Amino acid sequence: MPSFTSGVAEADPDLEARLRVRLDEVEKQLVAAVHDDDGFIDEAAGHLLAAGGKRFRPLLVLLAAEFGDAGASDIAPAAVVIELTHLATLYHDDVMDEAALRRGAASANARWDNSIAILTGDYLFAVASRVVADLGPDAVRIQAETFQRLVHGQIHETIGPREGQDRLRHYLDVVADKTGSLVATAARFGAMTSGAPTAVVEALTEFGERIGVAFQLADDVIDIASESADSGKTPGTDLREGVPTLATLLVQAEARPEDARLLELLAGPITDDAEHAEALTLLRANPALDRARALVRQEADEARALLDGLADVPARAALASLCDRVVDRLG
């Protein structure tokens, strides 16, 4: 398993072995799903898939399935749908962010152009729709609702908060839509396709939403705090583009006199390299970054609490371990 997810079930070797086998199967189905006889489309669609990734969402599908019949035939295709949807959003996000790197490799828009990246993302959404159609009408409806939330979040991030709207609340709502929704659906699909009881499906869906939000907030903290491109992207990308994140919003909400220079830099996109480096240095030394870390921990704790009512199977401990790993990434 990729580095982030490896060892989540190390307390139970049998579960760890099952997850490895099933993630391998998901990977094979992903490759088959994106394959196209047209060589260029095949290369473009497989570009980010070949670059790797955490496979966090497929893993969550598989772990949620452990609360029902984990051998059910629809589980791996459900995981494929989730990862294809995630990959499609990355192609589009990189165009929106004008990002040059993704997963340590050139982004699709940098390697080709924006039009190709957008169309490839659309292609992957179409492939996900084809796969989900075989999972039945409930899965199609859930996928459509999730897609709606993803776009809803992207639109709201793009237009920004309305006049008088709390900027931090707006930001957290965007994170819930853009990231939490798909992670919630990953957990929901896993539990649902395994035949888990309704109450378990609902608890795991809410867990997915919470851990997804925590995961994204942690990514945003790491984007500022990391001295290197640990996330596979250029550090401070959102800062350079003037996109607000948790730490910058906390700085602006408090507006201390000693933060005057940082507030000046945060007033818009930072295109100058020296000013970008200065803003990163100031943010890393600001107490707002620690408060951001505390909010990530709180979100992860709330996710963990949702596991208390579930059956005490090895997957429950593995899900709790995922909460720990989200927090551990903060350093």
XYZ file of C-alpha atoms in Angstrom:
331
model
C 0.000 0.000 0.000
C 1.126 3.607 -0.508
C 3.066 5.163 2.361
C 0.188 7.041 3.976
C -2.056 4.001 4.184
C 0.510 1.247 4.773
C 0.316 -0.209 8.247
C -3.161 1.084 9.138
C -4.143 -2.483 9.955
C -0.787 -3.634 11.292
C -2.426 -4.748 14.559
C -4.260 -7.405 12.536
C -2.033 -9.125 9.938
C -5.001 -10.884 8.333
C -6.795 -7.586 7.693
C -3.570 -6.023 6.428
C -3.102 -8.894 3.985
C -6.710 -8.670 2.774
C -6.398 -4.941 2.198
C -3.226 -5.364 0.173
C -4.819 -7.979 -2.066
C -7.992 -5.942 -2.531
C -6.141 -2.676 -3.191
C -4.134 -4.510 -5.853
C -7.410 -5.596 -7.424
C -8.756 -2.036 -7.291
C -5.562 -0.823 -8.969
C -5.955 -3.362 -11.781
C -9.565 -2.323 -12.318
C -8.557 1.356 -12.333
C -5.999 0.754 -15.060
C -8.515 -1.222 -17.095
C -11.233 1.404 -16.631
C -9.154 4.351 -17.886
C -7.600 2.439 -20.794
C -8.589 3.706 -24.222
C -7.591 2.373 -27.623
C -6.734 5.927 -28.639
C -3.113 6.235 -27.559
C -3.247 9.922 -26.660
C -6.411 9.614 -24.558
C -4.954 6.544 -22.883
C -1.789 8.453 -21.984
C -3.594 11.573 -20.764
C -6.179 9.646 -18.730
C -3.516 7.462 -17.145
C -1.137 10.338 -16.415
C -2.089 11.017 -12.793
C -3.006 7.398 -12.149
C 0.553 6.390 -13.074
C 1.942 9.123 -10.802
C 0.656 7.173 -7.805
C -1.106 8.717 -4.839
C -2.234 7.768 -1.373
C -5.301 5.767 -2.518
C -6.850 7.020 0.715
C -10.398 6.909 -0.659
C -10.280 3.349 -2.079
C -8.785 2.190 1.208
C -11.693 3.764 3.055
C -14.139 1.931 0.773
C -12.438 -1.361 1.645
C -12.314 -0.662 5.384
C -15.987 0.346 5.499
C -16.834 -2.878 3.672
C -15.373 -4.847 6.580
C -18.536 -4.076 8.560
C -20.547 -6.246 6.145
C -19.615 -8.866 3.576
C -16.131 -7.670 2.647
C -15.974 -10.141 -0.223
C -18.982 -8.725 -2.085
C -18.354 -8.283 -5.806
C -19.431 -4.630 -6.031
C -16.895 -3.325 -3.500
C -13.864 -3.035 -5.804
C -15.862 -1.304 -8.595
C -17.241 1.115 -5.976
C -13.669 1.944 -4.958
C -12.804 2.469 -8.636
C -15.689 4.935 -9.023
C -14.473 6.933 -6.035
C -10.842 7.103 -7.174
C -11.780 7.951 -10.766
C -13.937 10.804 -9.484
C -11.092 12.022 -7.291
C -8.620 11.856 -10.179
C -11.002 13.795 -12.412
C -11.249 16.595 -9.850
C -7.443 16.805 -9.701
C -7.218 17.493 -13.436
C -9.746 20.297 -13.050
C -8.212 21.641 -9.821
C -4.809 21.974 -11.449
C -6.328 24.096 -14.206
C -8.110 26.291 -11.663
C -4.909 26.636 -9.597
C -2.581 26.875 -12.605
C -0.503 24.247 -10.814
C 2.691 22.977 -12.411
C 3.113 19.876 -10.234
C 0.843 17.097 -9.052
C 2.083 14.069 -7.116
C 5.644 15.085 -7.830
C 5.121 15.010 -11.604
C 4.139 17.636 -14.153
C 0.419 18.372 -13.952
C -1.633 17.542 -17.054
C -2.176 21.221 -17.823
C 1.581 21.838 -17.625
C 2.439 18.800 -19.727
C -0.212 19.512 -22.367
C -2.534 22.480 -21.873
C -5.660 23.555 -19.976
C -8.065 22.300 -22.622
C -6.580 18.806 -22.592
C -6.568 18.724 -18.787
C -10.233 19.774 -18.586
C -11.322 17.306 -21.244
C -9.358 14.495 -19.582
C -11.050 15.262 -16.294
C -14.398 15.126 -18.088
C -13.392 11.802 -19.623
C -12.634 10.357 -16.175
C -15.974 11.586 -14.825
C -17.619 9.803 -17.758
C -15.707 6.587 -17.030
C -16.765 6.786 -13.367
C -20.387 7.189 -14.504
C -20.075 4.106 -16.707
C -18.726 2.014 -13.828
C -21.252 3.266 -11.253
C -24.141 2.435 -13.592
C -23.454 -1.252 -12.912
C -23.847 -0.704 -9.155
C -27.529 0.152 -9.366
C -29.789 3.220 -9.167
C -29.023 4.036 -5.516
C -25.314 4.222 -6.261
C -25.971 6.354 -9.355
C -28.080 8.779 -7.287
C -25.448 9.000 -4.541
C -22.703 9.579 -7.118
C -24.778 12.335 -8.752
C -25.400 14.015 -5.395
C -21.699 13.818 -4.606
C -20.762 15.289 -7.978
C -23.242 18.098 -7.334
C -21.570 18.879 -4.010
C -18.110 18.805 -5.580
C -19.115 21.376 -8.181
C -21.061 23.390 -5.607
C -17.915 23.651 -3.500
C -15.738 24.613 -6.456
C -18.153 27.349 -7.511
C -18.312 28.754 -3.985
C -14.536 28.678 -3.677
C -14.238 30.489 -7.000
C -16.737 33.274 -6.264
C -15.691 33.657 -2.613
C -17.860 34.565 0.378
C -20.827 36.861 -0.094
C -21.007 40.299 1.490
C -21.272 39.880 5.260
C -20.703 36.114 5.167
C -18.238 34.748 7.704
C -15.116 33.939 5.673
C -13.977 31.055 7.889
C -17.434 29.438 7.795
C -17.467 29.841 4.007
C -14.056 28.186 3.780
C -15.070 25.220 5.956
C -18.250 24.736 3.909
C -16.139 24.668 0.731
C -13.826 22.062 2.253
C -16.808 19.931 3.269
C -18.205 20.053 -0.272
C -14.944 19.724 -2.213
C -13.277 17.073 -0.055
C -15.574 15.796 2.689
C -18.361 14.832 0.295
C -16.312 12.370 -1.762
C -14.628 10.798 1.268
C -18.071 10.414 2.857
C -19.275 8.658 -0.296
C -16.225 6.375 -0.216
C -17.213 5.155 3.256
C -20.870 4.998 2.262
C -20.193 2.957 -0.865
C -18.008 0.522 1.063
C -20.581 -0.072 3.785
C -23.513 -0.099 1.367
C -22.047 -2.505 -1.188
C -21.054 -4.895 1.604
C -24.635 -5.023 2.891
C -23.871 -3.399 6.261
C -26.892 -2.300 8.354
C -28.341 1.145 7.659
C -27.182 2.566 10.998
C -23.623 1.453 10.230
C -23.785 2.976 6.735
C -24.919 6.291 8.219
C -22.235 6.313 10.942
C -19.476 5.502 8.463
C -20.741 8.132 6.011
C -20.497 10.799 8.716
C -17.086 9.453 9.717
C -15.961 9.823 6.108
C -17.138 13.422 5.954
C -15.283 14.284 9.174
C -12.042 12.534 8.333
C -12.176 13.978 4.809
C -12.405 17.515 6.176
C -9.576 16.786 8.628
C -7.493 15.358 5.781
C -7.926 18.500 3.655
C -7.289 20.882 6.538
C -4.123 18.931 7.317
C -3.052 19.234 3.669
C -3.526 22.990 3.857
C -1.415 23.227 7.019
C 1.302 21.065 5.441
C 1.278 23.260 2.315
C 2.378 26.141 4.525
C 4.447 24.357 7.184
C 6.489 22.030 4.998
C 9.915 23.239 3.883
C 9.784 20.937 0.860
C 7.204 19.635 -1.576
C 6.154 16.787 0.730
C 2.616 16.900 -0.610
C 3.827 16.370 -4.195
C 2.894 19.955 -5.029
C 4.837 23.188 -4.854
C 4.635 24.505 -1.248
C 2.491 27.583 -0.768
C 0.496 27.134 -3.987
C -2.732 28.493 -2.478
C -0.798 31.374 -0.960
C 0.667 32.283 -4.333
C -2.774 32.204 -5.949
C -4.406 34.214 -3.172
C -6.661 31.290 -2.200
C -7.608 31.532 1.495
C -6.895 28.559 3.747
C -7.444 27.848 7.419
C -4.242 29.458 8.722
C -4.505 32.602 6.596
C -8.143 33.090 7.559
C -7.253 32.736 11.234
C -4.530 35.378 10.844
C -6.967 37.746 9.159
C -9.715 37.119 11.715
C -7.466 38.098 14.621
C -5.689 40.970 12.797
C -3.037 41.661 15.453
C -0.919 44.826 15.055
C 2.251 42.737 14.829
C 0.806 40.941 11.806
C 0.531 44.098 9.696
C 3.138 43.003 7.140
C 1.679 39.510 6.838
C -1.829 40.918 6.448
C -0.543 43.185 3.706
C 0.919 40.191 1.875
C -2.261 38.144 2.338
C -4.422 40.862 0.776
C -4.099 39.249 -2.646
C -2.159 36.808 -4.804
C 1.587 36.792 -4.131
C 3.335 36.605 -7.489
C 6.749 37.856 -6.399
C 9.019 34.995 -5.291
C 10.684 36.994 -2.507
C 7.334 38.120 -1.091
C 6.006 34.572 -1.354
C 8.973 33.292 0.673
C 8.490 36.111 3.183
C 4.811 35.284 3.631
C 5.593 31.595 4.175
C 8.207 32.489 6.799
C 5.809 34.791 8.634
C 2.984 32.257 8.526
C 5.198 29.472 9.850
C 6.068 31.610 12.878
C 2.499 32.800 13.479
C 0.385 31.256 16.285
C -2.460 30.894 13.789
C -0.666 27.868 12.342
C -0.800 26.114 15.718
C -4.482 26.992 16.038
C -5.027 25.488 12.608
C -3.299 22.308 13.744
C -5.559 22.228 16.815
C -8.662 22.444 14.625
C -7.414 19.524 12.519
C -6.941 17.475 15.696
C -10.434 18.404 16.856
C -11.960 17.290 13.546
C -10.038 14.005 13.697
C -11.182 13.425 17.292
C -14.802 13.977 16.282
C -14.374 11.488 13.453
C -12.876 8.947 15.843
C -15.791 9.350 18.253
C -18.196 8.200 15.529
C -16.525 4.784 15.573
C -17.515 4.097 19.182
C -20.915 2.641 18.283
C -19.589 0.284 15.611
C -18.799 -3.401 16.028
C -15.364 -4.026 17.497
C -13.890 -5.571 14.359
C -10.276 -5.034 13.237
C -11.397 -2.454 10.676
C -12.617 -0.164 13.454
C -9.114 0.040 14.906
C -7.763 0.614 11.398
C -10.149 3.537 10.887
C -9.047 4.985 14.215
C -5.474 4.603 12.986
C -6.364 6.689 9.928
C -7.447 9.469 12.295
C -4.072 9.246 14.014
C -2.217 9.378 10.709
C -4.051 12.509 9.587
C -2.910 14.217 12.799
C 0.607 12.758 12.662
C 1.130 14.381 9.252
C 1.036 17.785 10.958
C 4.405 17.135 12.594
